[in-house]
PDB file of C-alpha atoms in Angstrom:
ATOM      1  CA  MET E   1       0.677 -15.044   8.256  1.00 47.00           C
ATOM      2  CA  LYS E   2      -0.700 -15.710   4.752  1.00 49.00           C
ATOM      3  CA  ASN E   3      -4.306 -15.471   5.895  1.00 76.00           C
ATOM      4  CA  LYS E   4      -3.523 -12.216   7.683  1.00 92.00           C
ATOM      5  CA  HIS E   5      -2.257 -10.607   4.485  1.00 93.00           C
ATOM      6  CA  ILE E   6      -5.380 -11.685   2.624  1.00 93.00           C
ATOM      7  CA  GLN E   7      -7.568 -10.332   5.433  1.00 94.00           C
ATOM      8  CA  ILE E   8      -5.604  -7.070   5.572  1.00 95.00           C
ATOM      9  CA  ALA E   9      -5.970  -6.718   1.790  1.00 95.00           C
ATOM     10  CA  ALA E  10      -9.723  -7.278   2.058  1.00 95.00           C
ATOM     11  CA  ILE E  11     -10.061  -4.567   4.708  1.00 95.00           C
ATOM     12  CA  LEU E  12      -7.812  -2.157   2.809  1.00 95.00           C
ATOM     13  CA  GLY E  13      -9.706  -2.821  -0.421  1.00 95.00           C
ATOM     14  CA  ALA E  14     -13.043  -2.069   1.226  1.00 95.00           C
ATOM     15  CA  LEU E  15     -11.563   1.101   2.729  1.00 95.00           C
ATOM     16  CA  ALA E  16     -10.160   2.200  -0.637  1.00 94.00           C
ATOM     17  CA  VAL E  17     -13.564   1.820  -2.281  1.00 95.00           C
ATOM     18  CA  GLY E  18     -15.278   3.667   0.550  1.00 92.00           C
ATOM     19  CA  ILE E  19     -12.710   6.453   0.753  1.00 91.00           C
ATOM     20  CA  GLY E  20     -12.649   6.867  -3.025  1.00 90.00           C
ATOM     21  CA  ALA E  21     -16.439   7.017  -3.283  1.00 89.00           C
ATOM     22  CA  PHE E  22     -16.727   9.411  -0.334  1.00 87.00           C
ATOM     23  CA  GLY E  23     -14.042  11.620  -1.859  1.00 84.00           C
ATOM     24  CA  ALA E  24     -15.785  11.690  -5.230  1.00 84.00           C
ATOM     25  CA  HIS E  25     -19.212  12.429  -3.812  1.00 83.00           C
ATOM     26  CA  GLY E  26     -19.191  13.640  -0.220  1.00 84.00           C
ATOM     27  CA  LEU E  27     -15.913  15.544  -0.256  1.00 84.00           C
ATOM     28  CA  ALA E  28     -15.847  16.914  -3.804  1.00 82.00           C
ATOM     29  CA  GLU E  29     -16.545  20.494  -2.719  1.00 83.00           C
ATOM     30  CA  LEU E  30     -13.986  20.443   0.113  1.00 83.00           C
ATOM     31  CA  LEU E  31     -11.299  18.889  -2.097  1.00 84.00           C
ATOM     32  CA  ALA E  32     -11.964  21.443  -4.835  1.00 83.00           C
ATOM     33  CA  ARG E  33     -11.787  24.281  -2.280  1.00 82.00           C
ATOM     34  CA  HIS E  34      -8.303  23.120  -1.217  1.00 76.00           C
ATOM     35  CA  GLY E  35      -7.357  22.416  -4.841  1.00 81.00           C
ATOM     36  CA  ARG E  36      -6.512  18.836  -3.844  1.00 85.00           C
ATOM     37  CA  THR E  37      -8.843  16.623  -5.872  1.00 87.00           C
ATOM     38  CA  GLU E  38      -5.931  15.227  -7.897  1.00 90.00           C
ATOM     39  CA  THR E  39      -3.881  14.635  -4.745  1.00 88.00           C
ATOM     40  CA  PHE E  40      -6.772  12.718  -3.181  1.00 89.00           C
ATOM     41  CA  GLU E  41      -7.149  10.613  -6.340  1.00 93.00           C
ATOM     42  CA  THR E  42      -3.424   9.808  -6.261  1.00 94.00           C
ATOM     43  CA  ALA E  43      -3.777   8.634  -2.654  1.00 94.00           C
ATOM     44  CA  VAL E  44      -6.677   6.358  -3.591  1.00 95.00           C
ATOM     45  CA  LYS E  45      -4.807   4.929  -6.619  1.00 96.00           C
ATOM     46  CA  TYR E  46      -1.692   4.024  -4.636  1.00 97.00           C
ATOM     47  CA  HIS E  47      -3.876   2.688  -1.826  1.00 97.00           C
ATOM     48  CA  PHE E  48      -5.556   0.359  -4.328  1.00 96.00           C
ATOM     49  CA  TYR E  49      -2.371  -0.678  -6.144  1.00 97.00           C
ATOM     50  CA  HIS E  50      -0.688  -1.723  -2.943  1.00 97.00           C
ATOM     51  CA  THR E  51      -3.808  -3.394  -1.580  1.00 97.00           C
ATOM     52  CA  PHE E  52      -3.554  -5.710  -4.579  1.00 97.00           C
ATOM     53  CA  ALA E  53       0.151  -6.171  -3.832  1.00 97.00           C
ATOM     54  CA  ILE E  54      -0.683  -7.239  -0.261  1.00 97.00           C
ATOM     55  CA  LEU E  55      -3.294  -9.652  -1.630  1.00 96.00           C
ATOM     56  CA  ALA E  56      -0.672 -11.096  -3.979  1.00 96.00           C
ATOM     57  CA  VAL E  57       1.707 -11.519  -1.040  1.00 96.00           C
ATOM     58  CA  GLY E  58      -0.951 -13.491   0.837  1.00 94.00           C
ATOM     59  CA  ILE E  59      -1.582 -15.735  -2.154  1.00 94.00           C
ATOM     60  CA  LEU E  60       2.140 -16.245  -2.730  1.00 93.00           C
ATOM     61  CA  GLN E  61       2.592 -17.164   0.924  1.00 92.00           C
ATOM     62  CA  ALA E  62      -0.034 -19.891   0.521  1.00 91.00           C
ATOM     63  CA  VAL E  63       1.942 -21.379  -2.373  1.00 90.00           C
ATOM     64  CA  PHE E  64       5.527 -20.686  -1.310  1.00 87.00           C
ATOM     65  CA  THR E  65       5.541 -21.199   2.431  1.00 83.00           C
ATOM     66  CA  ASP E  66       9.347 -20.969   2.681  1.00 83.00           C
ATOM     67  CA  LYS E  67       9.715 -17.441   1.254  1.00 86.00           C
ATOM     68  CA  LYS E  68      10.479 -15.356   4.334  1.00 87.00           C
ATOM     69  CA  HIS E  69      10.828 -12.055   2.444  1.00 93.00           C
ATOM     70  CA  LEU E  70       7.110 -12.089   1.649  1.00 94.00           C
ATOM     71  CA  ASN E  71       6.239 -11.045   5.212  1.00 94.00           C
ATOM     72  CA  SER E  72       8.510  -8.028   4.925  1.00 95.00           C
ATOM     73  CA  ALA E  73       7.062  -7.112   1.534  1.00 96.00           C
ATOM     74  CA  GLY E  74       3.503  -7.218   2.852  1.00 96.00           C
ATOM     75  CA  PHE E  75       4.399  -5.205   5.937  1.00 96.00           C
ATOM     76  CA  LEU E  76       6.176  -2.537   3.877  1.00 98.00           C
ATOM     77  CA  PHE E  77       3.241  -2.245   1.477  1.00 98.00           C
ATOM     78  CA  LEU E  78       0.973  -1.678   4.485  1.00 97.00           C
ATOM     79  CA  VAL E  79       3.329   0.943   5.936  1.00 98.00           C
ATOM     80  CA  GLY E  80       3.443   2.620   2.538  1.00 98.00           C
ATOM     81  CA  ILE E  81      -0.350   2.825   2.354  1.00 98.00           C
ATOM     82  CA  LEU E  82      -0.580   4.243   5.846  1.00 97.00           C
ATOM     83  CA  ILE E  83       2.124   6.877   5.352  1.00 97.00           C
ATOM     84  CA  PHE E  84       1.922   7.691   1.620  1.00 97.00           C
ATOM     85  CA  SER E  85      -1.822   7.542   1.080  1.00 97.00           C
ATOM     86  CA  GLY E  86      -2.610   8.561   4.653  1.00 96.00           C
ATOM     87  CA  SER E  87      -0.555  11.745   4.433  1.00 96.00           C
ATOM     88  CA  LEU E  88      -2.078  12.603   1.050  1.00 94.00           C
ATOM     89  CA  TYR E  89      -5.598  12.009   2.375  1.00 93.00           C
ATOM     90  CA  ALA E  90      -4.891  14.292   5.333  1.00 92.00           C
ATOM     91  CA  LEU E  91      -3.243  16.924   3.143  1.00 90.00           C
ATOM     92  CA  SER E  92      -6.188  16.881   0.763  1.00 88.00           C
ATOM     93  CA  LEU E  93      -8.739  17.329   3.519  1.00 87.00           C
ATOM     94  CA  THR E  94      -6.935  19.826   5.708  1.00 86.00           C
ATOM     95  CA  GLY E  95      -4.781  21.800   3.289  1.00 81.00           C
ATOM     96  CA  ILE E  96      -1.869  21.473   5.742  1.00 85.00           C
ATOM     97  CA  THR E  97       1.001  21.415   3.280  1.00 85.00           C
ATOM     98  CA  TRP E  98       3.738  20.143   5.617  1.00 90.00           C
ATOM     99  CA  LEU E  99       1.993  16.747   5.531  1.00 85.00           C
ATOM    100  CA  GLY E 100       3.404  16.382   2.027  1.00 86.00           C
ATOM    101  CA  ALA E 101       6.875  16.241   3.568  1.00 93.00           C
ATOM    102  CA  ILE E 102       6.240  12.781   5.054  1.00 95.00           C
ATOM    103  CA  THR E 103       4.667  11.343   1.897  1.00 96.00           C
ATOM    104  CA  PRO E 104       8.052  10.272   0.428  1.00 96.00           C
ATOM    105  CA  ILE E 105       8.644   8.051   3.477  1.00 97.00           C
ATOM    106  CA  GLY E 106       5.613   6.047   2.400  1.00 97.00           C
ATOM    107  CA  GLY E 107       6.967   5.984  -1.146  1.00 97.00           C
ATOM    108  CA  VAL E 108      10.236   4.529   0.124  1.00 98.00           C
ATOM    109  CA  ALA E 109       8.251   1.866   2.006  1.00 98.00           C
ATOM    110  CA  PHE E 110       6.464   0.982  -1.250  1.00 98.00           C
ATOM    111  CA  ILE E 111       9.782   0.676  -3.086  1.00 98.00           C
ATOM    112  CA  LEU E 112      11.274  -1.475  -0.340  1.00 98.00           C
ATOM    113  CA  GLY E 113       8.171  -3.668  -0.426  1.00 97.00           C
ATOM    114  CA  TRP E 114       8.761  -4.314  -4.114  1.00 97.00           C
ATOM    115  CA  VAL E 115      12.458  -5.023  -3.423  1.00 97.00           C
ATOM    116  CA  PHE E 116      11.498  -7.616  -0.797  1.00 96.00           C
ATOM    117  CA  LEU E 117       8.983  -9.124  -3.210  1.00 96.00           C
ATOM    118  CA  PHE E 118      11.812  -9.432  -5.735  1.00 95.00           C
ATOM    119  CA  LEU E 119      14.014 -11.092  -3.127  1.00 94.00           C
ATOM    120  CA  ALA E 120      11.217 -13.533  -2.304  1.00 92.00           C
ATOM    121  CA  GLY E 121      11.160 -14.523  -5.966  1.00 88.00           C
ATOM    122  CA  LYS E 122      14.818 -15.498  -6.045  1.00 84.00           C
ATOM    123  CA  PRO E 123      15.321 -19.269  -5.908  1.00 79.00           C
ATOM    124  CA  SER E 124      16.736 -20.564  -2.660  1.00 70.00           C
ATOM    125  CA  LYS E 125      20.079 -22.331  -2.803  1.00 62.00           C
ATOM    126  CA  PHE E 126      18.409 -25.587  -1.743  1.00 52.00           C
ATOM    127  CA  GLU E 127      15.577 -25.525  -4.304  1.00 56.00           C
ATOM    128  CA  ASN E 128      17.259 -27.694  -6.920  1.00 53.00           C
ATOM    129  CA  LEU E 129      18.712 -30.376  -4.620  1.00 48.00           C
TER     130      LEU E 129
END
C-alpha cells in the first residue's frame, strides 16, 4: 500500500495546485460574489497540508513495513480532504450554506488520521527483543 499512498499524494498535490490556481484566477469573481474567497483558500490549505501527510504516510510505510496504523492514517487523511475540503469547495462555488454542516465530519477524519499516525509511532512490544 505504500506506493498507493505516494501515488494518491501526487494526484492530490496536482489537484490542489490546479484547484488553488483556478480559484485565484478563474473563479475570483464568483468567489467574491459569494463572499467565499477565504473559505476557498481554507479548503486549499487543508487539502495541501493533508496531501503532505499522505505523502509522509507512504514514505513511513516504505521504512516501517510493520506499522499497520499507517494505512488507517492515510485513509482518514484522504477522507478528510474529500469531505472537509470538498464541502468547502462546493460551498464556496455554490453559496449553499448547508454544505458547511458536513465540513466538521472531514475535520474529525483529519484528527483521527493524526491519532492513527501517533499510534503508528508507538513502539511495538516486540521491537526491543
